[in-house]
Coordinates of C-alpha atoms in Angstrom, one line a residue:
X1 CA -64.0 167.4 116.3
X2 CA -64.4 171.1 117.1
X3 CA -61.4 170.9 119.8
X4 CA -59.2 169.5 116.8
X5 CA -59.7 171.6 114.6
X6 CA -59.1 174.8 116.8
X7 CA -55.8 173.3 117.5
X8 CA -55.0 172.9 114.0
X9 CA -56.0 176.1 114.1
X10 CA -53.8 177.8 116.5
X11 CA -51.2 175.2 115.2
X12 CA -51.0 176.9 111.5
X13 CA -50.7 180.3 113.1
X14 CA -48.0 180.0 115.7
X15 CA -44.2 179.8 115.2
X16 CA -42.9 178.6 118.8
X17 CA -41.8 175.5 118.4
X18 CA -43.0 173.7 121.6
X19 CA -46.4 175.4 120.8
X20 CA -46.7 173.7 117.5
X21 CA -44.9 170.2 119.5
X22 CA -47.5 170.2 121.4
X23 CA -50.0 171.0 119.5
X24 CA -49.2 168.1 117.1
X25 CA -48.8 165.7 120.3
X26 CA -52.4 166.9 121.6
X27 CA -54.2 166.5 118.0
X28 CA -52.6 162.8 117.9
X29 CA -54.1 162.0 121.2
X30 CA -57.4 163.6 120.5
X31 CA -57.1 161.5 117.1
X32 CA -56.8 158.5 118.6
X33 CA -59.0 158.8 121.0
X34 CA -61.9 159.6 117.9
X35 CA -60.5 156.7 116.2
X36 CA -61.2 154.1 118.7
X37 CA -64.5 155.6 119.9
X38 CA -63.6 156.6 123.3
X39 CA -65.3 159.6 124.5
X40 CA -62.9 161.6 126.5
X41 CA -63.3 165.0 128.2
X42 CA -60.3 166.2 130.2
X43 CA -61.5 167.5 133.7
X44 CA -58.8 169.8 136.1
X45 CA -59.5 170.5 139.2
X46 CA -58.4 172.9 142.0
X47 CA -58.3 172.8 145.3
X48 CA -58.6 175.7 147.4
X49 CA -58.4 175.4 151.6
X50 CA -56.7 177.5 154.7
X51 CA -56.0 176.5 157.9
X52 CA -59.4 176.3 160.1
X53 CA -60.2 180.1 161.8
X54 CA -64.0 181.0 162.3
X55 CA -65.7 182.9 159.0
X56 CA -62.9 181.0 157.2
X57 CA -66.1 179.4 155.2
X58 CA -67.0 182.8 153.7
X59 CA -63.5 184.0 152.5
X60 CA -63.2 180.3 151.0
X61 CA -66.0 181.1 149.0
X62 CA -65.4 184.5 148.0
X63 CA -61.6 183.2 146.7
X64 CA -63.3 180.2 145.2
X65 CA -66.5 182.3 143.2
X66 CA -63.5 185.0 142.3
X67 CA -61.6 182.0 140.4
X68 CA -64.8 180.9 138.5
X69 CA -65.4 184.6 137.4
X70 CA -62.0 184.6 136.3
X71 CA -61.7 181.7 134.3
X72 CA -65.2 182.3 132.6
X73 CA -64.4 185.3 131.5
X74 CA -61.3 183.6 129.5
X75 CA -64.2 181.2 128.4
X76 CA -63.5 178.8 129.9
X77 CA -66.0 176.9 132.0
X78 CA -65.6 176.4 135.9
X79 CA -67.8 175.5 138.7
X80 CA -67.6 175.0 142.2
X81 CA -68.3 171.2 143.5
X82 CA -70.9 170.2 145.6
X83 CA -69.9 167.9 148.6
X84 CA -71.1 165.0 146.7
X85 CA -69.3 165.6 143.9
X86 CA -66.6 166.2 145.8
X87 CA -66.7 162.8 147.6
X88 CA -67.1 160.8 143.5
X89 CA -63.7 162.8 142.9
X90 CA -62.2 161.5 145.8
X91 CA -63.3 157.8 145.0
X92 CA -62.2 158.5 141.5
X93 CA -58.7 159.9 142.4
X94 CA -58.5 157.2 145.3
X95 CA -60.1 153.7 143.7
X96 CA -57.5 151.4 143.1
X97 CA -60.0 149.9 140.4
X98 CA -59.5 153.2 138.5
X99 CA -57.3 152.8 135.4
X100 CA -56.7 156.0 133.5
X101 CA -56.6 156.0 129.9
X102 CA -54.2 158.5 128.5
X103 CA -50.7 157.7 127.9
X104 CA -49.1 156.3 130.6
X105 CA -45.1 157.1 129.5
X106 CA -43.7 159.3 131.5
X107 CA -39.6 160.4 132.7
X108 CA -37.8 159.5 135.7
X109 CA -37.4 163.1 137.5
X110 CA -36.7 164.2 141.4
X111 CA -39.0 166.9 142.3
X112 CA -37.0 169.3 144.4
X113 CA -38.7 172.0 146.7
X114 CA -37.2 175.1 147.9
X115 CA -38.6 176.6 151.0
X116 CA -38.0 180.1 151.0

């Protein structure tokens, strides 16, 4: 696939070692996922909000179309979701029916927050 091969890519031409760990990990997910048939296309999402203040809709916006510009201009596709496409994400995040796919190990860690 095109995404594999740009990260064998990148892979031949760095020399930082968690780059190239990760690199390898990513290319053996992506692998397997090709290999089985499963079509997989990894989705992030942000989530941009203030506390409520009138005109706070406009400066929302403004932020959230300044993000897209930003991350389009490092090519890298980004739009802004419609309420209904908000509301599937919700149901996607917050079905119980909902199994993801990718790798499911993970560590044992205690998240620790400083307030400042």
């Amino acid at each position: 696939s095109p995404l594999i091969n740009e990260y064998t890519e990148i892979l031949s031409n760095t020399n930082d070692q968690k780059q190239k760990e990760l690199l390898r990990h990513e290319i053996m997910v992506m692998s397997n996922y090709a290999l089985s048939g499963e079509v997989v296309e990894r989705q992030f999402y942000i989530m941009l909000w203030e506390k409520f203040e009138f005109g706070i809709e406009q400066e929302l916006a403004k932020r959230a179309h300044e993000m897209v510009s930003k991350f389009e201009n490092s090519n890298i596709r980004c739009e802004i979701l419609k309420q209904q496409e908000i509301a599937r994400l919700c149901n996607l995040i917050n079905n119980p029916a909902y199994v993801y796919i990718e790798d499911q190990s993970f560590e044992l860690t205690i998240p620790i927050l400083n307030q400042d």
